[in-house]
CSV table of C-alpha atoms in Angstrom, one decimal:
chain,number,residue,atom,x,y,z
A,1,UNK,CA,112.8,104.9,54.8
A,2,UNK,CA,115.3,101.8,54.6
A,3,UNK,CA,114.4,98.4,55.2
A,4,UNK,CA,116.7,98.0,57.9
A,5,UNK,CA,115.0,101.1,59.5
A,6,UNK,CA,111.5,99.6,59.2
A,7,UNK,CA,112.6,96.1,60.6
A,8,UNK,CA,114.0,98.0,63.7
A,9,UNK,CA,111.1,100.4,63.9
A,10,UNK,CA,108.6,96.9,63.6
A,11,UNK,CA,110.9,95.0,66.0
A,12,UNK,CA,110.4,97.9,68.7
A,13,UNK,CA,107.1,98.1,67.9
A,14,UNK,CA,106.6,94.4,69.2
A,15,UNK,CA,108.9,94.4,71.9
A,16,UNK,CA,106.8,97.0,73.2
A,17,UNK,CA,103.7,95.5,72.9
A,18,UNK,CA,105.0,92.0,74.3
A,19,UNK,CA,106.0,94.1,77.3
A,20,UNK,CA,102.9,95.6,77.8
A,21,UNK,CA,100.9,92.6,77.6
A,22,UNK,CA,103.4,90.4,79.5
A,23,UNK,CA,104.5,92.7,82.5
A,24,UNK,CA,107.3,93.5,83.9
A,25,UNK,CA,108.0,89.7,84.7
A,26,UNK,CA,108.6,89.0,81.0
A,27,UNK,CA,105.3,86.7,80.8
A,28,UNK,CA,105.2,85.2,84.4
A,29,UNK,CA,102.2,85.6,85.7
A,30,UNK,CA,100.8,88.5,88.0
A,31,UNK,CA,103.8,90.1,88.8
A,32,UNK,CA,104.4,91.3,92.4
A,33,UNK,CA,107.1,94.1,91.8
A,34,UNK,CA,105.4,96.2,89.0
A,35,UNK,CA,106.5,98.6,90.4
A,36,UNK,CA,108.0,98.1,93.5
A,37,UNK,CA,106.1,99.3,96.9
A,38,UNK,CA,107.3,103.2,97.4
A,39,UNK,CA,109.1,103.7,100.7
A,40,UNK,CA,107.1,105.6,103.6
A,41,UNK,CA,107.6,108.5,103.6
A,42,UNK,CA,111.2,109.3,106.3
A,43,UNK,CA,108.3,111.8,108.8
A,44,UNK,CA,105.9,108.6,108.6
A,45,UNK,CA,108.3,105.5,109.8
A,46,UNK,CA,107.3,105.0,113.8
A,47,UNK,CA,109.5,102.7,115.7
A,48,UNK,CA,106.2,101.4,118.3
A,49,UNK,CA,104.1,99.4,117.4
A,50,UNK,CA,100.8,102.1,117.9
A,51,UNK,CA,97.4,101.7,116.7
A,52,UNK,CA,97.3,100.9,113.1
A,53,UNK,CA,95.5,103.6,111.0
A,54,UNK,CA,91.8,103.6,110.0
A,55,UNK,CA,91.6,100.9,107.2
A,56,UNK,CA,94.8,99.3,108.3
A,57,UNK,CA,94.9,95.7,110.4
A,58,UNK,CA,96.9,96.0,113.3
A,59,UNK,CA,99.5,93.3,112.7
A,60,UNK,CA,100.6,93.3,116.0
A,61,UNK,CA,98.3,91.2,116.9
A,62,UNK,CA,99.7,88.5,114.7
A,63,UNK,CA,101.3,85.6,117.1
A,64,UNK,CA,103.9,87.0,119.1
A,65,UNK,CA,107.8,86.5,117.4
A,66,UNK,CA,111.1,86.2,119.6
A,67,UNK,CA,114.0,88.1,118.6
A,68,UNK,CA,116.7,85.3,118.2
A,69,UNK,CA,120.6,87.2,117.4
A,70,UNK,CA,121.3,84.4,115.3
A,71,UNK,CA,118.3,84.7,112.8
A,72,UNK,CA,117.6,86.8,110.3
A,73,UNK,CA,119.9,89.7,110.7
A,74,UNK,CA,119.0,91.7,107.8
A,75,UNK,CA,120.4,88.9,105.0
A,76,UNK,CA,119.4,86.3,102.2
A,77,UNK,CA,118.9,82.7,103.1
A,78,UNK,CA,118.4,80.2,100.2
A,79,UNK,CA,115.6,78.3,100.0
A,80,UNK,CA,117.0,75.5,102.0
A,81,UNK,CA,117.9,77.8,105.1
A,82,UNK,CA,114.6,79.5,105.3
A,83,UNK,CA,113.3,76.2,105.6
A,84,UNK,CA,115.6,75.3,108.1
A,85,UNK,CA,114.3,78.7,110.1
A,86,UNK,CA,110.9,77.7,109.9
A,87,UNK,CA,111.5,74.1,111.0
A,88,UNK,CA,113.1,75.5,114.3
A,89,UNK,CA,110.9,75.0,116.9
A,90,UNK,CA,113.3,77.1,118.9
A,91,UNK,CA,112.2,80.5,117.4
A,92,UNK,CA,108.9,82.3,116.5
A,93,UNK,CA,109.4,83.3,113.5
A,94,UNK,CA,106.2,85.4,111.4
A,95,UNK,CA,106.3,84.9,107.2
A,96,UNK,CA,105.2,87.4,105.3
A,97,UNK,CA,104.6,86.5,101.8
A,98,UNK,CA,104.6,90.1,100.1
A,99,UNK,CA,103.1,88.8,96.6
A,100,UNK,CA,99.6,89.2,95.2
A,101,UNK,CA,96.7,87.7,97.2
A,102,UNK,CA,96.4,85.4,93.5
A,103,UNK,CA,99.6,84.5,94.0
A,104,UNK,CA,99.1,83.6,97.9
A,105,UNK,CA,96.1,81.4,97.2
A,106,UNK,CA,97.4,79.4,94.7
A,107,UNK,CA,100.1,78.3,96.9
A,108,UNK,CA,102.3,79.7,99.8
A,109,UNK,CA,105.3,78.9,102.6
A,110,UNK,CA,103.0,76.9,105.0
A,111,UNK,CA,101.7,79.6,107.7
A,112,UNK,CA,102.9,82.5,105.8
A,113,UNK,CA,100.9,85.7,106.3
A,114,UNK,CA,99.7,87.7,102.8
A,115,UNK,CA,100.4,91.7,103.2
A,116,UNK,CA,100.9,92.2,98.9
A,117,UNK,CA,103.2,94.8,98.8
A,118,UNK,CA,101.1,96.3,95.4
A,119,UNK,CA,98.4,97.3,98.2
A,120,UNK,CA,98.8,100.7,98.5
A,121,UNK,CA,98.2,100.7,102.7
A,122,UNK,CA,101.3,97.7,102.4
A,123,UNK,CA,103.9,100.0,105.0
A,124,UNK,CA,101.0,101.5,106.9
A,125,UNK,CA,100.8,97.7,107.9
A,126,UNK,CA,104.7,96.6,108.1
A,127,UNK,CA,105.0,100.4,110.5
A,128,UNK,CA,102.4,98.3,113.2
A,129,UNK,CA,105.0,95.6,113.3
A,130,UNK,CA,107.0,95.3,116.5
A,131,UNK,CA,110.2,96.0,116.0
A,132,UNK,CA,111.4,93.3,118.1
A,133,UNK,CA,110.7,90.2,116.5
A,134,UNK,CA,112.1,87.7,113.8
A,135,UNK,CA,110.3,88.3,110.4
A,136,UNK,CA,111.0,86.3,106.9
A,137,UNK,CA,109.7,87.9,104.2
A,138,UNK,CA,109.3,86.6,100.4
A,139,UNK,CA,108.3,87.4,97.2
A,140,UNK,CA,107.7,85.7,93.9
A,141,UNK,CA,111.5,85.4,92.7
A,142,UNK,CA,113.2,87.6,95.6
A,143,UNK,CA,113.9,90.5,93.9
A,144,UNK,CA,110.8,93.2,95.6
A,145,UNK,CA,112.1,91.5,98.8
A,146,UNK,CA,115.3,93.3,98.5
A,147,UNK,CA,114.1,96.9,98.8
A,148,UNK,CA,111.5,95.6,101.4
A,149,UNK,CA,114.2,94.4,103.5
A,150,UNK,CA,115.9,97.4,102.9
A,151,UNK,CA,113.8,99.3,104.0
A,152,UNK,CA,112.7,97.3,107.3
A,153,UNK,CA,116.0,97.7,108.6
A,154,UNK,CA,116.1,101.2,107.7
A,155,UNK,CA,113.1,101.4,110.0
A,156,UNK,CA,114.7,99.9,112.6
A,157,UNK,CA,113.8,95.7,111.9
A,158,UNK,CA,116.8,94.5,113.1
A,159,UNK,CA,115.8,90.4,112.8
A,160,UNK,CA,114.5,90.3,109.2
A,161,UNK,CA,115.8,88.4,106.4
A,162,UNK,CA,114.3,87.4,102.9
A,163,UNK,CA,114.7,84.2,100.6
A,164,UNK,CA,116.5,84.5,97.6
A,165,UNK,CA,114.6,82.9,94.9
A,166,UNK,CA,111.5,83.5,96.3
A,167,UNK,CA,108.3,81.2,96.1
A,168,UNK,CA,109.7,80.0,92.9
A,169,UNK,CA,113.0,78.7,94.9
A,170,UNK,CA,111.0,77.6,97.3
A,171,UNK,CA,108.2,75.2,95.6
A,172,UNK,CA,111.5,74.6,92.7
A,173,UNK,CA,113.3,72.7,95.7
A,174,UNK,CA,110.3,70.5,96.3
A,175,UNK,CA,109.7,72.9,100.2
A,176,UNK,CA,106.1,71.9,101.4
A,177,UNK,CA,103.0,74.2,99.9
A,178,UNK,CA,99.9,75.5,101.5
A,179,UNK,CA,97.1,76.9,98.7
A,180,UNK,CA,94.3,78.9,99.7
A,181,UNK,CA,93.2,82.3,100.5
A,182,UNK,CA,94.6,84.2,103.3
């Protein structure tokens, strides 16, 4: 073989070992979106808010959120807005923080609820949700949010957003931090 084709064949070779060992978030740590949570299933998606299935917490019990037309219609707020959300003492808002239960503890949106959307019962418990409601819903960097959100709204969520940027926007902009286990 040539040289050039063994310094290709080597360069490959560590690409794909750096990959492997650093995830799919190019060497951030624990990534949430590796791969991303699979849809439910179309014959699975309720619209009611029914009892949760054996394993699964019933969500709806969380605090109760208030449908508000003006928030969270199915967009992307920047750091700065969601905070803005939150500090309305107006609405009910619930956060879900969809990362790791790693990544919650060591430091989350101040009374953001962990539902990792890596577990595999993760939209056996977003289906218990009431659909009526305001949800905000962030990841590590924003981009498993996306489909999430996609998918809520598919299922009928109609007051959901997410925060581009994620956590990392979040605690980058200097946004207040809770740490600890959910």
């Amino acid at each position: 073989m040539s040289a050039s084709i063994m310094s290709l064949m080597t360069t490959g070779a560590v690409c794909a070992v750096l990959l492997s060992v650093t995830g799919c978030a190019g060497g951030e740590p624990e990534p949430t979106a590796c791969p991303l949570p699979t849809p439910p299933p179309e014959s699975t998606a309720s619209t009611d808010s029914a009892a949760a299935p054996a394993g699964v917490a019933d969500n709806s019990q969380q605090p109760v959120v208030q449908a508000d037309e003006g928030a969270c219609s199915g967009g992307t707020l920047s750091p700065s807005q969601a905070h803005d959300l939150l500090e309305d003492a107006t609405l009910t808002v619930m956060t879900i923080d969809i990362r790791t239960g790693a990544e919650y503890a060591n430091g989350h949106v101040p009374g953001a609820i962990n539902m990792p959307s890596n577990d595999p019962a993760f939209w056996d418990r977003v289906r218990v949700l009431p659909r009526v409601g305001t949800y905000f819903i962030y990841c590590r960097s924003g981009s498993t949010t996306r489909a999430v959100l996609a998918q809520m709204v598919k299922d009928g969520f109609t007051h959901v957003c997410q925060m581009g940027g994620g956590f990392n926007g979040w605690a980058a902009e200097g946004f207040p931090v809770e740490k600890g286990a959910a």
